[in-house]
Amino acid sequence: MMDRREAAHQSEAVSAGPSGGDELSGEEALIAAAAQLLRSEKPEIPDDFVACLFSQAVPEDLMQFDPRQLAALAANAWTLLAVRDPGAPRIRFESPTLMLGPGHPRSNSILEIVNDDMPFLLDSVLGELAERSIGIRFVVHPIFSIERDAAGRLVAFKGLAPVPGALRESFIHIQTDRIEEDGRRAEIAAALEGALADVRVCVQDWRPMMGRVAEVIADLKASPPPLPAAETAEAVAFLEWLIGDNFIFLGIRDYRFTAGGELLEPVFESGLGLLRSRDVKVVRIWNQPVVVVPQARDLLAAPTLMIVTKSSVRSRVHRRAHMDYVGVKRFGPDGRLAGEFRIVGLFTSTAYFRSTRSIPYLRRKVDAVLTRAGFA
């Protein structure tokens, strides 16, 4: 066990930093020194915790810290990891004074989030911070293997590799521009909790949403609507293209016409993802009956099966953008328009870089434009 003079000497030696091509070895030496300091002061914390927390950091970002700062950050992170209610994130946003020493980022605030591992966590959190113009100074996002008891208390830390029977938990550590006001940090934490709740419900319902879209496809094939066969075939091809990893499904729901076709009402029990609940504030405009105005009636009466457009609602999941909206007209046994199957989400980034001639539905529009323009 090191005495404090030895620890201080080691801290000063490593904080001097590496030069040139020694950056990686300098990073490893920094982490090793921090782990040794932590072992002397907090022996209950596993020896590999510092390395698991920081080894994937960008080296030049990590080298702004000295071993004592890094050890203090790891000790603080361990307290957050120690207990968590199952199925919910634990968020802490503080402006601590542990950033000590000349030339170091003592002004940072520290945001930490422990959560079940799932897609879209880090980009959704960074999107929320960017929306509020909060500067980001340092980010690490390790995925830990954890064992917890029924009360959510940590009973075993298993490192970074997947371990049979262990939970996979995301640990987000972000240092931001310093925010002194407790109220503002609490407001940001509450907004992050809402964004992460959106992520959770979308991830939980991803497979059921894919299944429902597959059911609509099967129904269109088995019982084609009273529309031209080419229109139905192209719509089916487009829906199949969506579920072929070209769309991030964030919500689906059925809607039905009532009042003689004057109102389009949500069928709440059919909702999944963001459209699961009638109380979700971010989609409140989709939780009310829609009066069918003459312009909409003309669109619904057109011999087309789908409506593809942009929603006025911005996504809090994955990326901050207006959600894409795909509506599939549904017909009753008498062949009359009965409602709509609505999909909201985001086209994947790869979809934007593919040839328009390879995307169903869009390719017909491109061909029509080229034909009208007289191009070969």
mmCIF file of N, CA, C and O in Angstrom, residues 265-335:
data_model
loop_
_atom_site.group_PDB
_atom_site.id
_atom_site.type_symbol
_atom_site.label_atom_id
_atom_site.label_comp_id
_atom_site.label_asym_id
_atom_site.label_seq_id
_atom_site.Cartn_x
_atom_site.Cartn_y
_atom_site.Cartn_z
ATOM 1 N N GLU A 265 -59.930 8.404 -35.709
ATOM 2 C CA GLU A 265 -59.674 8.265 -34.274
ATOM 3 C C GLU A 265 -58.596 7.210 -34.003
ATOM 4 O O GLU A 265 -58.568 6.161 -34.653
ATOM 5 N N PRO A 266 -57.735 7.479 -33.024
ATOM 6 C CA PRO A 266 -56.722 6.484 -32.658
ATOM 7 C C PRO A 266 -57.330 5.287 -31.949
ATOM 8 O O PRO A 266 -58.252 5.430 -31.136
ATOM 9 N N VAL A 267 -56.832 4.109 -32.263
ATOM 10 C CA VAL A 267 -57.197 2.877 -31.552
ATOM 11 C C VAL A 267 -56.059 2.628 -30.562
ATOM 12 O O VAL A 267 -55.044 2.008 -30.886
ATOM 13 N N PHE A 268 -56.221 3.133 -29.351
ATOM 14 C CA PHE A 268 -55.111 3.175 -28.403
ATOM 15 C C PHE A 268 -54.558 1.797 -28.063
ATOM 16 O O PHE A 268 -53.353 1.621 -27.908
ATOM 17 N N GLU A 269 -55.429 0.802 -27.958
ATOM 18 C CA GLU A 269 -54.956 -0.519 -27.554
ATOM 19 C C GLU A 269 -54.068 -1.175 -28.610
ATOM 20 O O GLU A 269 -53.391 -2.163 -28.329
ATOM 21 N N SER A 270 -54.038 -0.625 -29.812
ATOM 22 C CA SER A 270 -53.199 -1.189 -30.878
ATOM 23 C C SER A 270 -51.802 -0.570 -30.903
ATOM 24 O O SER A 270 -50.946 -1.011 -31.658
ATOM 25 N N GLY A 271 -51.569 0.437 -30.064
ATOM 26 C CA GLY A 271 -50.327 1.184 -30.135
ATOM 27 C C GLY A 271 -49.130 0.449 -29.562
ATOM 28 O O GLY A 271 -49.232 -0.299 -28.585
ATOM 29 N N LEU A 272 -47.979 0.665 -30.169
ATOM 30 C CA LEU A 272 -46.702 0.140 -29.683
ATOM 31 C C LEU A 272 -45.660 1.248 -29.777
ATOM 32 O O LEU A 272 -45.821 2.212 -30.530
ATOM 33 N N GLY A 273 -44.572 1.105 -29.026
ATOM 34 C CA GLY A 273 -43.529 2.116 -29.041
ATOM 35 C C GLY A 273 -44.045 3.442 -28.507
ATOM 36 O O GLY A 273 -44.785 3.480 -27.515
ATOM 37 N N LEU A 274 -43.670 4.537 -29.154
ATOM 38 C CA LEU A 274 -44.098 5.859 -28.696
ATOM 39 C C LEU A 274 -45.607 6.044 -28.772
ATOM 40 O O LEU A 274 -46.151 6.921 -28.097
ATOM 41 N N LEU A 275 -46.266 5.247 -29.584
ATOM 42 C CA LEU A 275 -47.725 5.360 -29.719
ATOM 43 C C LEU A 275 -48.448 4.344 -28.846
ATOM 44 O O LEU A 275 -49.630 4.102 -29.012
ATOM 45 N N ARG A 276 -47.728 3.780 -27.874
ATOM 46 C CA ARG A 276 -48.343 2.801 -26.971
ATOM 47 C C ARG A 276 -49.373 3.451 -26.058
ATOM 48 O O ARG A 276 -50.409 2.872 -25.749
ATOM 49 N N SER A 277 -49.087 4.657 -25.583
ATOM 50 C CA SER A 277 -49.909 5.280 -24.550
ATOM 51 C C SER A 277 -50.601 6.535 -25.062
ATOM 52 O O SER A 277 -50.051 7.281 -25.877
ATOM 53 N N ARG A 278 -51.779 6.783 -24.549
ATOM 54 C CA ARG A 278 -52.492 8.016 -24.866
ATOM 55 C C ARG A 278 -51.935 9.206 -24.081
ATOM 56 O O ARG A 278 -52.316 10.349 -24.317
ATOM 57 N N ASP A 279 -51.040 8.941 -23.132
ATOM 58 C CA ASP A 279 -50.530 10.001 -22.260
ATOM 59 C C ASP A 279 -49.143 10.478 -22.651
ATOM 60 O O ASP A 279 -48.588 11.352 -21.986
ATOM 61 N N VAL A 280 -48.552 9.913 -23.703
ATOM 62 C CA VAL A 280 -47.203 10.312 -24.089
ATOM 63 C C VAL A 280 -47.244 11.727 -24.643
ATOM 64 O O VAL A 280 -47.862 11.986 -25.665
ATOM 65 N N LYS A 281 -46.584 12.657 -23.960
ATOM 66 C CA LYS A 281 -46.687 14.071 -24.325
ATOM 67 C C LYS A 281 -46.063 14.367 -25.673
ATOM 68 O O LYS A 281 -46.527 15.224 -26.423
ATOM 69 N N VAL A 282 -44.981 13.675 -25.989
ATOM 70 C CA VAL A 282 -44.272 14.001 -27.221
ATOM 71 C C VAL A 282 -45.114 13.717 -28.456
ATOM 72 O O VAL A 282 -44.885 14.287 -29.517
ATOM 73 N N VAL A 283 -46.124 12.855 -28.340
ATOM 74 C CA VAL A 283 -46.974 12.537 -29.488
ATOM 75 C C VAL A 283 -48.418 12.924 -29.211
ATOM 76 O O VAL A 283 -49.340 12.307 -29.713
ATOM 77 N N ARG A 284 -48.605 13.958 -28.421
ATOM 78 C CA ARG A 284 -49.981 14.325 -28.040
ATOM 79 C C ARG A 284 -50.840 14.669 -29.260
ATOM 80 O O ARG A 284 -52.053 14.502 -29.235
ATOM 81 N N ILE A 285 -50.201 15.171 -30.354
ATOM 82 C CA ILE A 285 -51.006 15.517 -31.526
ATOM 83 C C ILE A 285 -51.591 14.273 -32.181
ATOM 84 O O ILE A 285 -52.529 14.371 -32.974
ATOM 85 N N TRP A 286 -51.024 13.099 -31.874
ATOM 86 C CA TRP A 286 -51.552 11.863 -32.444
ATOM 87 C C TRP A 286 -52.505 11.163 -31.479
ATOM 88 O O TRP A 286 -52.949 10.051 -31.738
ATOM 89 N N ASN A 287 -52.804 11.799 -30.363
ATOM 90 C CA ASN A 287 -53.688 11.183 -29.376
ATOM 91 C C ASN A 287 -55.090 11.770 -29.419
ATOM 92 O O ASN A 287 -55.902 11.504 -28.541
ATOM 93 N N GLN A 288 -55.365 12.579 -30.412
ATOM 94 C CA GLN A 288 -56.678 13.191 -30.557
ATOM 95 C C GLN A 288 -57.286 12.791 -31.903
ATOM 96 O O GLN A 288 -56.557 12.576 -32.876
ATOM 97 N N PRO A 289 -58.625 12.703 -31.978
ATOM 98 C CA PRO A 289 -59.254 12.452 -33.276
ATOM 99 C C PRO A 289 -58.898 13.559 -34.263
ATOM 100 O O PRO A 289 -58.788 14.726 -33.896
ATOM 101 N N VAL A 290 -58.699 13.175 -35.516
ATOM 102 C CA VAL A 290 -58.348 14.132 -36.558
ATOM 103 C C VAL A 290 -59.571 14.381 -37.422
ATOM 104 O O VAL A 290 -60.186 13.438 -37.943
ATOM 105 N N VAL A 291 -59.950 15.659 -37.557
ATOM 106 C CA VAL A 291 -61.056 16.018 -38.444
ATOM 107 C C VAL A 291 -60.554 15.945 -39.882
ATOM 108 O O VAL A 291 -59.521 16.521 -40.230
ATOM 109 N N VAL A 292 -61.273 15.215 -40.720
ATOM 110 C CA VAL A 292 -60.873 15.027 -42.109
ATOM 111 C C VAL A 292 -61.317 16.241 -42.912
ATOM 112 O O VAL A 292 -62.501 16.405 -43.237
ATOM 113 N N VAL A 293 -60.365 17.128 -43.218
ATOM 114 C CA VAL A 293 -60.661 18.336 -43.991
ATOM 115 C C VAL A 293 -60.714 17.972 -45.468
ATOM 116 O O VAL A 293 -60.258 16.896 -45.871
ATOM 117 N N PRO A 294 -61.281 18.848 -46.323
ATOM 118 C CA PRO A 294 -61.428 18.501 -47.748
ATOM 119 C C PRO A 294 -60.118 18.086 -48.410
ATOM 120 O O PRO A 294 -60.086 17.153 -49.213
ATOM 121 N N GLN A 295 -58.996 18.775 -48.092
ATOM 122 C CA GLN A 295 -57.725 18.417 -48.731
ATOM 123 C C GLN A 295 -57.312 16.992 -48.354
ATOM 124 O O GLN A 295 -56.834 16.229 -49.197
ATOM 125 N N ALA A 296 -57.492 16.641 -47.071
ATOM 126 C CA ALA A 296 -57.159 15.293 -46.632
ATOM 127 C C ALA A 296 -58.093 14.270 -47.251
ATOM 128 O O ALA A 296 -57.681 13.158 -47.590
ATOM 129 N N ARG A 297 -59.359 14.648 -47.417
ATOM 130 C CA ARG A 297 -60.317 13.716 -48.005
ATOM 131 C C ARG A 297 -59.925 13.388 -49.446
ATOM 132 O O ARG A 297 -60.024 12.241 -49.899
ATOM 133 N N ASP A 298 -59.446 14.403 -50.175
ATOM 134 C CA ASP A 298 -58.993 14.164 -51.552
ATOM 135 C C ASP A 298 -57.800 13.219 -51.574
ATOM 136 O O ASP A 298 -57.701 12.334 -52.427
ATOM 137 N N LEU A 299 -56.885 13.393 -50.623
ATOM 138 C CA LEU A 299 -55.707 12.525 -50.552
ATOM 139 C C LEU A 299 -56.109 11.099 -50.225
ATOM 140 O O LEU A 299 -55.592 10.137 -50.804
ATOM 141 N N LEU A 300 -57.044 10.956 -49.290
ATOM 142 C CA LEU A 300 -57.488 9.620 -48.904
ATOM 143 C C LEU A 300 -58.257 8.932 -50.031
ATOM 144 O O LEU A 300 -58.240 7.709 -50.149
ATOM 145 N N ALA A 301 -58.933 9.744 -50.850
ATOM 146 C CA ALA A 301 -59.713 9.172 -51.949
ATOM 147 C C ALA A 301 -58.854 8.820 -53.156
ATOM 148 O O ALA A 301 -59.310 8.105 -54.053
ATOM 149 N N ALA A 302 -57.621 9.289 -53.176
ATOM 150 C CA ALA A 302 -56.745 9.010 -54.316
ATOM 151 C C ALA A 302 -56.440 7.514 -54.385
ATOM 152 O O ALA A 302 -56.426 6.819 -53.366
ATOM 153 N N PRO A 303 -56.211 6.999 -55.616
ATOM 154 C CA PRO A 303 -55.972 5.548 -55.775
ATOM 155 C C PRO A 303 -54.550 5.154 -55.367
ATOM 156 O O PRO A 303 -53.818 4.514 -56.136
ATOM 157 N N THR A 304 -54.157 5.538 -54.185
ATOM 158 C CA THR A 304 -52.849 5.177 -53.638
ATOM 159 C C THR A 304 -53.060 4.464 -52.312
ATOM 160 O O THR A 304 -54.065 4.694 -51.619
ATOM 161 N N LEU A 305 -52.115 3.620 -51.947
ATOM 162 C CA LEU A 305 -52.256 2.838 -50.722
ATOM 163 C C LEU A 305 -51.538 3.479 -49.542
ATOM 164 O O LEU A 305 -51.933 3.277 -48.395
ATOM 165 N N MET A 306 -50.492 4.264 -49.826
ATOM 166 C CA MET A 306 -49.670 4.777 -48.731
ATOM 167 C C MET A 306 -49.526 6.292 -48.779
ATOM 168 O O MET A 306 -49.648 6.913 -49.829
ATOM 169 N N ILE A 307 -49.250 6.839 -47.590
ATOM 170 C CA ILE A 307 -48.853 8.240 -47.442
ATOM 171 C C ILE A 307 -47.485 8.221 -46.768
ATOM 172 O O ILE A 307 -47.333 7.631 -45.693
ATOM 173 N N VAL A 308 -46.494 8.824 -47.381
ATOM 174 C CA VAL A 308 -45.150 8.892 -46.808
ATOM 175 C C VAL A 308 -44.771 10.360 -46.695
ATOM 176 O O VAL A 308 -44.706 11.064 -47.704
ATOM 177 N N THR A 309 -44.535 10.826 -45.464
ATOM 178 C CA THR A 309 -44.252 12.236 -45.268
ATOM 179 C C THR A 309 -43.433 12.425 -43.997
ATOM 180 O O THR A 309 -42.959 11.460 -43.402
ATOM 181 N N LYS A 310 -43.261 13.683 -43.602
ATOM 182 C CA LYS A 310 -42.567 14.025 -42.366
ATOM 183 C C LYS A 310 -43.585 14.434 -41.316
ATOM 184 O O LYS A 310 -44.562 15.119 -41.607
ATOM 185 N N SER A 311 -43.328 14.028 -40.074
ATOM 186 C CA SER A 311 -44.162 14.451 -38.955
ATOM 187 C C SER A 311 -43.663 15.789 -38.432
ATOM 188 O O SER A 311 -42.501 16.164 -38.607
ATOM 189 N N SER A 312 -44.539 16.512 -37.756
ATOM 190 C CA SER A 312 -44.138 17.769 -37.107
ATOM 191 C C SER A 312 -43.472 17.507 -35.758
ATOM 192 O O SER A 312 -42.971 18.429 -35.127
ATOM 193 N N VAL A 313 -43.468 16.245 -35.314
ATOM 194 C CA VAL A 313 -42.892 15.884 -34.013
ATOM 195 C C VAL A 313 -41.442 15.435 -34.198
ATOM 196 O O VAL A 313 -41.138 14.622 -35.074
ATOM 197 N N ARG A 314 -40.549 15.952 -33.359
ATOM 198 C CA ARG A 314 -39.138 15.591 -33.420
ATOM 199 C C ARG A 314 -38.854 14.395 -32.513
ATOM 200 O O ARG A 314 -39.380 14.291 -31.404
ATOM 201 N N SER A 315 -38.016 13.517 -32.999
ATOM 202 C CA SER A 315 -37.635 12.330 -32.227
ATOM 203 C C SER A 315 -36.658 12.696 -31.123
ATOM 204 O O SER A 315 -35.758 13.521 -31.313
ATOM 205 N N ARG A 316 -36.808 12.055 -29.961
ATOM 206 C CA ARG A 316 -35.808 12.140 -28.896
ATOM 207 C C ARG A 316 -34.950 10.877 -28.859
ATOM 208 O O ARG A 316 -34.052 10.765 -28.026
ATOM 209 N N VAL A 317 -35.234 9.947 -29.761
ATOM 210 C CA VAL A 317 -34.503 8.683 -29.820
ATOM 211 C C VAL A 317 -33.549 8.714 -31.015
ATOM 212 O O VAL A 317 -33.940 9.073 -32.130
ATOM 213 N N HIS A 318 -32.289 8.344 -30.761
ATOM 214 C CA HIS A 318 -31.259 8.180 -31.787
ATOM 215 C C HIS A 318 -30.762 9.509 -32.349
ATOM 216 O O HIS A 318 -29.612 9.859 -32.189
ATOM 217 N N ARG A 319 -31.618 10.248 -33.055
ATOM 218 C CA ARG A 319 -31.183 11.548 -33.557
ATOM 219 C C ARG A 319 -32.347 12.533 -33.514
ATOM 220 O O ARG A 319 -33.513 12.148 -33.684
ATOM 221 N N ARG A 320 -32.007 13.795 -33.280
ATOM 222 C CA ARG A 320 -33.013 14.849 -33.187
ATOM 223 C C ARG A 320 -33.405 15.291 -34.591
ATOM 224 O O ARG A 320 -32.735 16.068 -35.244
ATOM 225 N N ALA A 321 -34.506 14.735 -35.061
ATOM 226 C CA ALA A 321 -35.006 15.060 -36.390
ATOM 227 C C ALA A 321 -36.513 14.842 -36.386
ATOM 228 O O ALA A 321 -37.045 14.088 -35.557
ATOM 229 N N HIS A 322 -37.197 15.520 -37.308
ATOM 230 C CA HIS A 322 -38.632 15.276 -37.445
ATOM 231 C C HIS A 322 -38.840 13.828 -37.883
ATOM 232 O O HIS A 322 -38.181 13.345 -38.807
ATOM 233 N N MET A 323 -39.726 13.148 -37.188
ATOM 234 C CA MET A 323 -39.932 11.734 -37.477
ATOM 235 C C MET A 323 -40.569 11.530 -38.843
ATOM 236 O O MET A 323 -41.380 12.348 -39.295
ATOM 237 N N ASP A 324 -40.177 10.451 -39.490
ATOM 238 C CA ASP A 324 -40.796 10.053 -40.750
ATOM 239 C C ASP A 324 -42.101 9.321 -40.448
ATOM 240 O O ASP A 324 -42.221 8.613 -39.447
ATOM 241 N N TYR A 325 -43.069 9.533 -41.304
ATOM 242 C CA TYR A 325 -44.429 9.045 -41.071
ATOM 243 C C TYR A 325 -44.881 8.276 -42.317
ATOM 244 O O TYR A 325 -44.849 8.793 -43.428
ATOM 245 N N VAL A 326 -45.254 7.027 -42.101
ATOM 246 C CA VAL A 326 -45.773 6.183 -43.169
ATOM 247 C C VAL A 326 -47.181 5.749 -42.781
ATOM 248 O O VAL A 326 -47.373 5.110 -41.740
ATOM 249 N N GLY A 327 -48.149 6.124 -43.575
ATOM 250 C CA GLY A 327 -49.540 5.716 -43.340
ATOM 251 C C GLY A 327 -49.992 4.733 -44.404
ATOM 252 O O GLY A 327 -49.778 4.970 -45.601
ATOM 253 N N VAL A 328 -50.571 3.619 -43.966
ATOM 254 C CA VAL A 328 -51.090 2.605 -44.891
ATOM 255 C C VAL A 328 -52.612 2.600 -44.766
ATOM 256 O O VAL A 328 -53.146 2.362 -43.678
ATOM 257 N N LYS A 329 -53.287 2.884 -45.861
ATOM 258 C CA LYS A 329 -54.755 2.899 -45.835
ATOM 259 C C LYS A 329 -55.289 1.494 -45.599
ATOM 260 O O LYS A 329 -54.758 0.512 -46.137
ATOM 261 N N ARG A 330 -56.341 1.408 -44.781
ATOM 262 C CA ARG A 330 -56.972 0.116 -44.493
ATOM 263 C C ARG A 330 -58.425 0.160 -44.980
ATOM 264 O O ARG A 330 -59.126 1.173 -44.791
ATOM 265 N N PHE A 331 -58.856 -0.945 -45.582
ATOM 266 C CA PHE A 331 -60.184 -1.006 -46.181
ATOM 267 C C PHE A 331 -61.021 -2.070 -45.496
ATOM 268 O O PHE A 331 -60.499 -3.091 -45.022
ATOM 269 N N GLY A 332 -62.326 -1.829 -45.426
ATOM 270 C CA GLY A 332 -63.242 -2.787 -44.836
ATOM 271 C C GLY A 332 -63.649 -3.860 -45.828
ATOM 272 O O GLY A 332 -63.280 -3.812 -47.009
ATOM 273 N N PRO A 333 -64.449 -4.855 -45.360
ATOM 274 C CA PRO A 333 -64.900 -5.938 -46.251
ATOM 275 C C PRO A 333 -65.700 -5.429 -47.450
ATOM 276 O O PRO A 333 -65.722 -6.083 -48.505
ATOM 277 N N ASP A 334 -66.333 -4.250 -47.295
ATOM 278 C CA ASP A 334 -67.119 -3.695 -48.399
ATOM 279 C C ASP A 334 -66.261 -2.897 -49.376
ATOM 280 O O ASP A 334 -66.778 -2.316 -50.337
ATOM 281 N N GLY A 335 -64.958 -2.865 -49.132
ATOM 282 C CA GLY A 335 -64.064 -2.141 -50.031
ATOM 283 C C GLY A 335 -63.967 -0.658 -49.744
ATOM 284 O O GLY A 335 -63.246 0.060 -50.453
#
